[in-house]
PDB file of C-alpha atoms in Angstrom:
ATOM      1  CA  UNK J  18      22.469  25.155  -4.598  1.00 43.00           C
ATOM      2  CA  UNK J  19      23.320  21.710  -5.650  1.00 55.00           C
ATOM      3  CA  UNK J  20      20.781  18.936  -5.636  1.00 62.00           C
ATOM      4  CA  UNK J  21      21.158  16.469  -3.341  1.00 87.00           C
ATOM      5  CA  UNK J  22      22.745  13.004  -4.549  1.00 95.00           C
ATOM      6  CA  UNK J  23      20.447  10.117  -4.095  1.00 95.00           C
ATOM      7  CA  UNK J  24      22.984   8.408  -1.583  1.00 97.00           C
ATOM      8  CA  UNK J  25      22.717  11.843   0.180  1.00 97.00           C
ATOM      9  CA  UNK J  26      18.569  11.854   0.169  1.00 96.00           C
ATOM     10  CA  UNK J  27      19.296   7.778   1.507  1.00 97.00           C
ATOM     11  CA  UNK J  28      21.746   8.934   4.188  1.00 97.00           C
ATOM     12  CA  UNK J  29      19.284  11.539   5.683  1.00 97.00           C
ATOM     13  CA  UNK J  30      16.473   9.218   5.616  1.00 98.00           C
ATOM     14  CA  UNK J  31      18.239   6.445   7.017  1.00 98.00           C
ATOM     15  CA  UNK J  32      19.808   8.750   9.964  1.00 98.00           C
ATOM     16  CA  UNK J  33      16.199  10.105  10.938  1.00 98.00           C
ATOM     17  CA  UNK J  34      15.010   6.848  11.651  1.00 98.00           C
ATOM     18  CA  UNK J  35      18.377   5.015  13.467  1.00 99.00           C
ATOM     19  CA  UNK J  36      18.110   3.812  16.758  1.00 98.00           C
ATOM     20  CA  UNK J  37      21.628   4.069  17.902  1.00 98.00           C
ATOM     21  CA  UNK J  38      21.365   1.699  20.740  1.00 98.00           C
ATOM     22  CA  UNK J  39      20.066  -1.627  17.921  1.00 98.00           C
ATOM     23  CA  UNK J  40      23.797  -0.625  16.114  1.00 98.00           C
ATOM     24  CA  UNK J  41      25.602  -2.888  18.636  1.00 98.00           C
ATOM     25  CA  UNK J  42      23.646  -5.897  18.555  1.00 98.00           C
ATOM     26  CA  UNK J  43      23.403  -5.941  15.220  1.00 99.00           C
ATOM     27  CA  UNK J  44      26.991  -5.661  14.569  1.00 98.00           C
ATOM     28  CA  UNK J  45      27.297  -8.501  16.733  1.00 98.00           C
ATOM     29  CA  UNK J  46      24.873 -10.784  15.117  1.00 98.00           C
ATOM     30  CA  UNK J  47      26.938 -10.091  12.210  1.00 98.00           C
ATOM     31  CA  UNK J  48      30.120 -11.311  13.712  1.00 97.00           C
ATOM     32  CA  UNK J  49      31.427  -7.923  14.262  1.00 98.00           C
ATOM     33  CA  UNK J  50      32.560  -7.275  10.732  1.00 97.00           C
ATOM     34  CA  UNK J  51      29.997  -4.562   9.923  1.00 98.00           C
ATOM     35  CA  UNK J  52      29.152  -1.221  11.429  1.00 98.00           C
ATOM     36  CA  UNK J  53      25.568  -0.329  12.001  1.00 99.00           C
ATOM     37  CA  UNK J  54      23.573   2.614  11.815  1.00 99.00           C
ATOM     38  CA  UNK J  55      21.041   0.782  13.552  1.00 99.00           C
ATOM     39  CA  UNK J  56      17.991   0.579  11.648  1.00 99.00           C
ATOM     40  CA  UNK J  57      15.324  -2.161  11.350  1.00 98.00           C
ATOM     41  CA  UNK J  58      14.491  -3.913   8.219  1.00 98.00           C
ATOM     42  CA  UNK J  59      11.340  -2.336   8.116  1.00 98.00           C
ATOM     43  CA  UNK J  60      12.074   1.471   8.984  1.00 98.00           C
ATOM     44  CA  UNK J  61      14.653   0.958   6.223  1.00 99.00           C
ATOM     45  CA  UNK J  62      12.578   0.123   3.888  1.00 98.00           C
ATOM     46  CA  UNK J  63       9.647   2.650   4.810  1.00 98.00           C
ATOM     47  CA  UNK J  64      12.807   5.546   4.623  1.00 98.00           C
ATOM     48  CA  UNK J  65      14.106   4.603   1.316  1.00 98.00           C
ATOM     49  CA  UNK J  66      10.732   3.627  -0.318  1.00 98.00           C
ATOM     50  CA  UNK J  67       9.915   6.603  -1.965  1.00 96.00           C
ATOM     51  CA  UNK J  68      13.129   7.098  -3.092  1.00 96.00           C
ATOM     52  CA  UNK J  69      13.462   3.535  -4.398  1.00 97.00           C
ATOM     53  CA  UNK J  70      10.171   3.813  -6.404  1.00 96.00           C
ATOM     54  CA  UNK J  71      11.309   6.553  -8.732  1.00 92.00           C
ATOM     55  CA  UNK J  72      14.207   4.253  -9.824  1.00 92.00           C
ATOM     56  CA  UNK J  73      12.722   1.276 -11.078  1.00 94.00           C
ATOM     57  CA  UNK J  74      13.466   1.133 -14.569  1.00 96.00           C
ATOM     58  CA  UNK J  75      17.108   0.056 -14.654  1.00 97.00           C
ATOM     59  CA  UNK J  76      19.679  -0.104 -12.044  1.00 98.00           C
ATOM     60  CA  UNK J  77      21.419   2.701 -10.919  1.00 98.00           C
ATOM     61  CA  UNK J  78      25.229   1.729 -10.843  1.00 98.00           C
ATOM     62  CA  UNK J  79      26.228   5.252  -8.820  1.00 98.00           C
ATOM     63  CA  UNK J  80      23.897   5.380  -6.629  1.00 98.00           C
ATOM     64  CA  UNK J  81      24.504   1.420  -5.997  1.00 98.00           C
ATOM     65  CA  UNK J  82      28.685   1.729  -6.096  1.00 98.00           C
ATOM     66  CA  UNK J  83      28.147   4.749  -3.275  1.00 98.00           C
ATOM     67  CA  UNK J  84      25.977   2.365  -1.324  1.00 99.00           C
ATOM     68  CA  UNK J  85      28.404  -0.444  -1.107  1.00 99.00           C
ATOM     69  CA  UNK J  86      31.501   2.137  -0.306  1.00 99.00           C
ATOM     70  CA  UNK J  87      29.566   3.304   2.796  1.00 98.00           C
ATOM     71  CA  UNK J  88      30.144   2.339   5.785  1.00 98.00           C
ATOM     72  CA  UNK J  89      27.170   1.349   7.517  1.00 99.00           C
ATOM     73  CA  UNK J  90      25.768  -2.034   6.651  1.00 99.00           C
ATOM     74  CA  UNK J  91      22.107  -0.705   6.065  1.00 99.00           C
ATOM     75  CA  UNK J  92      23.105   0.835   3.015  1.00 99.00           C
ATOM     76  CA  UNK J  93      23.975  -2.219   1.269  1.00 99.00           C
ATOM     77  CA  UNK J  94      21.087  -3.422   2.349  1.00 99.00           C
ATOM     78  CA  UNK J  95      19.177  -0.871  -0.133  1.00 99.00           C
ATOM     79  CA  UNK J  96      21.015  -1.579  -2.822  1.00 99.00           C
ATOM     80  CA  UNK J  97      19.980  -4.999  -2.640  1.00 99.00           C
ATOM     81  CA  UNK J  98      16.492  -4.151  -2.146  1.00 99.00           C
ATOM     82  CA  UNK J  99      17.178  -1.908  -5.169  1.00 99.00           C
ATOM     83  CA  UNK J 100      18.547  -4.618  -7.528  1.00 99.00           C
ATOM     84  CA  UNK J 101      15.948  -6.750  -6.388  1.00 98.00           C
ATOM     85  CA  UNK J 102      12.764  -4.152  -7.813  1.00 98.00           C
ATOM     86  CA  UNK J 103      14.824  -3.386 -11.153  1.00 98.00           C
ATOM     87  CA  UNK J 104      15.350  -5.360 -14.474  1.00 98.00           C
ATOM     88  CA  UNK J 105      18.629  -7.068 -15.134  1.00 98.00           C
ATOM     89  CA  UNK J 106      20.066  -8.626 -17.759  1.00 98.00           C
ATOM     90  CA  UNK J 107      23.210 -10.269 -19.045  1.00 98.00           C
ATOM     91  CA  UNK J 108      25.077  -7.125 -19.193  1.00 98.00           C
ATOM     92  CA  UNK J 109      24.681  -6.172 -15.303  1.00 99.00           C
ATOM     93  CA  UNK J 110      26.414  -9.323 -14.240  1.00 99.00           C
ATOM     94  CA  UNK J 111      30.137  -8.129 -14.097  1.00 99.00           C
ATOM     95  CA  UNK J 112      29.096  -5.026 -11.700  1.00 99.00           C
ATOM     96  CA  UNK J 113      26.484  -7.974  -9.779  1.00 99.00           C
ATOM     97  CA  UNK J 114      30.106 -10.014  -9.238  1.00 99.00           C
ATOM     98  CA  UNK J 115      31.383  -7.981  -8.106  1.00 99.00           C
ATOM     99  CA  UNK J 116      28.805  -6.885  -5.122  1.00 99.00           C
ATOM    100  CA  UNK J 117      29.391 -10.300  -4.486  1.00 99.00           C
ATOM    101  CA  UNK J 118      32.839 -10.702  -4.043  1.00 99.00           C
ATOM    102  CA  UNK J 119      33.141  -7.363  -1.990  1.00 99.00           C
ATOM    103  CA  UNK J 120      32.019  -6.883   1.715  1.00 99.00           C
ATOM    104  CA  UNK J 121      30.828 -10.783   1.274  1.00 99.00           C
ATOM    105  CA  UNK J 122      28.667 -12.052   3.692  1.00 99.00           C
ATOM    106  CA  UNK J 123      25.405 -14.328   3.846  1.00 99.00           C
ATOM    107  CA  UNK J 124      23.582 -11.030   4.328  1.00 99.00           C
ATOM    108  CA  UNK J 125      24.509  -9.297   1.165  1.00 99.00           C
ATOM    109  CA  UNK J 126      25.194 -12.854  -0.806  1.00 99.00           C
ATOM    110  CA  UNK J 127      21.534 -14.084  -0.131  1.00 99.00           C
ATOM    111  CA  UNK J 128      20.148 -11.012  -0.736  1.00 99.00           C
ATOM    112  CA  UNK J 129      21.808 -10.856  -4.728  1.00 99.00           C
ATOM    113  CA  UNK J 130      20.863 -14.789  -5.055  1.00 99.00           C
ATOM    114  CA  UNK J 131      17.738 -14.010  -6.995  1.00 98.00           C
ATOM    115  CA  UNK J 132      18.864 -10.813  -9.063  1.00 99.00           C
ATOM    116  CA  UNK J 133      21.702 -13.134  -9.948  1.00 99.00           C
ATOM    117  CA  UNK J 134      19.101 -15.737 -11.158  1.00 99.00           C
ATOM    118  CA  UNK J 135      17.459 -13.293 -13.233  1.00 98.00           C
ATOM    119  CA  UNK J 136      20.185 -11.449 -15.261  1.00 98.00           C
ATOM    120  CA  UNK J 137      22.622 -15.359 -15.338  1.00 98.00           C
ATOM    121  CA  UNK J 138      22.853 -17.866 -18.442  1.00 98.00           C
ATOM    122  CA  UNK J 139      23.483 -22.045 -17.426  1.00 98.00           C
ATOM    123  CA  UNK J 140      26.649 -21.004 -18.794  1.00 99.00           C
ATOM    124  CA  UNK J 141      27.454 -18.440 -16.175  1.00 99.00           C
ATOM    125  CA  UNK J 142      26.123 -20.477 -13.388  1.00 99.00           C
ATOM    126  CA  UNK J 143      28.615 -23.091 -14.191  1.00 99.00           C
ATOM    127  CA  UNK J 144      31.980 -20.912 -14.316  1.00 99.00           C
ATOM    128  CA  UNK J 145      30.452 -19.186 -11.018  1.00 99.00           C
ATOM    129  CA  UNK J 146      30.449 -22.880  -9.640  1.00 99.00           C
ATOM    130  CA  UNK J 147      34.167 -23.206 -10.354  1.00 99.00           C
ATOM    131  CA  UNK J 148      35.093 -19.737  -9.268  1.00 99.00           C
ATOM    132  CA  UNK J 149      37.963 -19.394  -6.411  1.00 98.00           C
ATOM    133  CA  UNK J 150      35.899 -17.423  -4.630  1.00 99.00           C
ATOM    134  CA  UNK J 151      33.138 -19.301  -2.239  1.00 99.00           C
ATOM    135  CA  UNK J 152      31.193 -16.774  -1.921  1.00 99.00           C
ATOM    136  CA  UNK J 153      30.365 -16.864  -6.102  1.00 99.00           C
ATOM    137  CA  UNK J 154      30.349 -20.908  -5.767  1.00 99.00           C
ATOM    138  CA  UNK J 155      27.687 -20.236  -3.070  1.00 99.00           C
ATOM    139  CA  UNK J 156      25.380 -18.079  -5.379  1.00 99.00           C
ATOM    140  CA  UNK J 157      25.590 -20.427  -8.430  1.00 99.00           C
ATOM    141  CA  UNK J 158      24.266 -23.545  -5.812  1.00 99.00           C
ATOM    142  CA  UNK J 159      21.367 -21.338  -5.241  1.00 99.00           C
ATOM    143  CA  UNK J 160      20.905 -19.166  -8.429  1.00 99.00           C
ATOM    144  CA  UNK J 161      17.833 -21.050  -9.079  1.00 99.00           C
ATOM    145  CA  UNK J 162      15.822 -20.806  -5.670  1.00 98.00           C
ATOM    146  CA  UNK J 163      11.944 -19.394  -6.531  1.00 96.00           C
ATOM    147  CA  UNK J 164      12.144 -21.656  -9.998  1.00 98.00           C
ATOM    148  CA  UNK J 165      10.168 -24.105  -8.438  1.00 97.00           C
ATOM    149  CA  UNK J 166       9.228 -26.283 -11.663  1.00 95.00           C
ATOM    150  CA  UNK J 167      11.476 -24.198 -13.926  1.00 98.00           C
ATOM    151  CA  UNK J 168      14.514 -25.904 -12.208  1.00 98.00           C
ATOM    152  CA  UNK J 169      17.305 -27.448 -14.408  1.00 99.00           C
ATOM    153  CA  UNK J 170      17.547 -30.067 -12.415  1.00 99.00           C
ATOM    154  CA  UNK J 171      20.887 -31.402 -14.369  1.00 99.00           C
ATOM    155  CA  UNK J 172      22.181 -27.938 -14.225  1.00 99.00           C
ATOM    156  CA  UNK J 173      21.794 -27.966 -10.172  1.00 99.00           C
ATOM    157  CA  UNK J 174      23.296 -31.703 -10.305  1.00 99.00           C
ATOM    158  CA  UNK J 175      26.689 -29.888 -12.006  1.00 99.00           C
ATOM    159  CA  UNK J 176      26.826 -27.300 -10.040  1.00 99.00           C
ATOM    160  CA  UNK J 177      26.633 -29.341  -7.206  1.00 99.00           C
ATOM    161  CA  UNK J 178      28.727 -32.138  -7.585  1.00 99.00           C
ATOM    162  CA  UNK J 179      31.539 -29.699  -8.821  1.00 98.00           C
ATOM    163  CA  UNK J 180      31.234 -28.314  -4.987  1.00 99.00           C
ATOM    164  CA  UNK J 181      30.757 -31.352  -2.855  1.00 98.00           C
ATOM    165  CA  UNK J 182      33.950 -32.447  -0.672  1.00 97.00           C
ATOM    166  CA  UNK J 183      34.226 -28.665   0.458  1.00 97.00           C
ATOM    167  CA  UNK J 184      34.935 -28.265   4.262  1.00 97.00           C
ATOM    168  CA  UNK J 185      32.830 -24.698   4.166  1.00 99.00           C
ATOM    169  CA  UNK J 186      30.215 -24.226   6.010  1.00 99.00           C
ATOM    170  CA  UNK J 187      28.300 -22.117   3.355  1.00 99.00           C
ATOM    171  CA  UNK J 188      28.739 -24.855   0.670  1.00 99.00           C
ATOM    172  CA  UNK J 189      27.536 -27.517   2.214  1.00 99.00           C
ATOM    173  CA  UNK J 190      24.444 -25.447   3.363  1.00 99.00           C
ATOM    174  CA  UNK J 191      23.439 -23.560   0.503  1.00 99.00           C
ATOM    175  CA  UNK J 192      23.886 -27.344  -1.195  1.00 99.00           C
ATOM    176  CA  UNK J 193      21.179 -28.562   1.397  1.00 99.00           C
ATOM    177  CA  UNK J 194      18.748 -25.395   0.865  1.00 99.00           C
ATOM    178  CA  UNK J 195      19.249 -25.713  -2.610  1.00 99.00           C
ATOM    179  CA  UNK J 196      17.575 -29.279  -2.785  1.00 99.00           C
ATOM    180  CA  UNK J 197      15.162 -28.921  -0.049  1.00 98.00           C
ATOM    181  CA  UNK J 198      13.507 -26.215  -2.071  1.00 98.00           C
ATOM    182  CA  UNK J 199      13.596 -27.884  -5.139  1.00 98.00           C
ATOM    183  CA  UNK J 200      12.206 -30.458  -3.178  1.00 98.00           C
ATOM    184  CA  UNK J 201       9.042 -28.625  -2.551  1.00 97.00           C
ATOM    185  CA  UNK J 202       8.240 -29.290  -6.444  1.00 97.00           C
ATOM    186  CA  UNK J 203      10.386 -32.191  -7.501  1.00 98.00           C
ATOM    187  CA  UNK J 204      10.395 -34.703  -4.121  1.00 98.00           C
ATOM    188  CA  UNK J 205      11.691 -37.944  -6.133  1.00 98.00           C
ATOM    189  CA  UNK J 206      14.067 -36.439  -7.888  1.00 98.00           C
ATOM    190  CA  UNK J 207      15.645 -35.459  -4.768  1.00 99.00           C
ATOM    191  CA  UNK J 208      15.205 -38.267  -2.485  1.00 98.00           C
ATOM    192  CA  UNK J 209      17.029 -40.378  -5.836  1.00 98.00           C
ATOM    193  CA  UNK J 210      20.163 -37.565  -6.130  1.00 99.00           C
ATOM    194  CA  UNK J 211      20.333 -37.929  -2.417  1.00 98.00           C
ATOM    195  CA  UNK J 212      20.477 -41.638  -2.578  1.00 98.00           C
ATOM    196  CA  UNK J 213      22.428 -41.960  -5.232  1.00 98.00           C
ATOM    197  CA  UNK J 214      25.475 -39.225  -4.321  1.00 98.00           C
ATOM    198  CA  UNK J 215      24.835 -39.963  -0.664  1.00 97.00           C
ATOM    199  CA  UNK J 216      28.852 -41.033  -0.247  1.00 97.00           C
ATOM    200  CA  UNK J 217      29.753 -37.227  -2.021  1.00 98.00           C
ATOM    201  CA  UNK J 218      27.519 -34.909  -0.008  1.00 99.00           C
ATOM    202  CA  UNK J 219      28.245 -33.820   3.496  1.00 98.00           C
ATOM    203  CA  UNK J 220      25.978 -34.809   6.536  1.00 98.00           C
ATOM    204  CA  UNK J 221      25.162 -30.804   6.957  1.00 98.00           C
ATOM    205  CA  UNK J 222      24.064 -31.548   3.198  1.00 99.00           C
ATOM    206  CA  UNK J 223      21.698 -34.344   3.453  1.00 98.00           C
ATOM    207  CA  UNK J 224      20.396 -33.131   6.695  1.00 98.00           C
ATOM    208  CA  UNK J 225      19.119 -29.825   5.105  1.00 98.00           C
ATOM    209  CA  UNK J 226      18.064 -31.779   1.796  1.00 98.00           C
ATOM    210  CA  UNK J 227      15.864 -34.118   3.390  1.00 97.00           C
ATOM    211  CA  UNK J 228      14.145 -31.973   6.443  1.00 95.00           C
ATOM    212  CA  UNK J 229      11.034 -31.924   4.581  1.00 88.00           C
ATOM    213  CA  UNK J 230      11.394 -35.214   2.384  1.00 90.00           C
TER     214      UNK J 230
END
């Protein structure tokens, strides 16, 4: 007999504890664009613990590339929650892009901000913040959230100020989050960028920026 895959093991868990009648409402909460097996962030990660735990060393690419080809939107959902228990480094970022720019939503995005953080040089971070794709821009704004002290503050100036004048939505928010939580550890230095480049940021901007300023 074969051995089951690890995608298989995930599938089986993740089917035992679906609640069919969640699926539509939270395809709908997700603007219709995903299907749902209709499991809860916390039976999904109670089903896929175990098998989560004996992969912590490294990530596993297969079992993460079968992941994002299902169809369901939980599954992604364990990758990420994967990625975010494992080491990266430099070398993981091409396959990370890619997550990124594939089946792209806040969700998914969000969810890979940290990873990102982990595994990215400045360097990186700054072509990200150029990339054609907003989705990318979006994760190099807020590649740094959890720093706290560790900030580069002139790195999140670039970064930025190469995005402001954008007419999307996620920009201009993840450019608010961004500085109202490196607010939480460097208040004056935000209240001066926000003064100071007040005229370049958008009002959805400087609203989130300042909401705890």
């Amino acid at each position: 007999m074969t051995p089951s895959s690890p995608f298989d093991l995930l599938l089986r868990a993740l089917v035992d504890v679906a609640d069919p009648e969640r699926a539509p409402g939270m395809k709908a909460y997700m603007r219709d664009q995903f299907s749902f097996l209709g499991v809860s962030t916390p039976d999904r990660r109670k089903a896929s613990r175990e098998l989560l735990r004996g992969r912590r060393q490294a990530p596993d690419w297969r079992f993460i590339a079968a992941c994002w080809a299902a169809e369901e939107r939980e599954f992604q959902y364990v990758a990420c929650d994967h990625l975010s228990q494992v080491p990266v480094t430099w070398e993981d970022l091409p396959q990370l892009k890619f997550l990124v720019e594939n089946k792209s939503w806040w969700d998914t995005v969000d969810a890979l901000v940290k990873t990102i953080g982990r595994a990215a040089t400045a360097a990186d971070m700054e072509e990200w913040a150029q990339d054609p794709n907003f989705w990318v821009r979006r994760v190099a704004i807020l590649h740094q959230l959890g720093f706290k002290a560790d900030t580069d503050p002139a790195l999140l100036s670039e970064i930025i100020l190469r995005n402001t004048g954008s007419k999307e939505f996620f920009i201009n928010k993840a450019i608010g989050w961004a500085l109202r939580e490196y607010a939480r550890s460097n208040p004056e230095w935000v209240r001066t960028f926000l003064l100071e480049q007040e005229e370049k940021l958008s009002a959805l901007s400087r609203r989130e920026a300042a909401k705890h300023l």
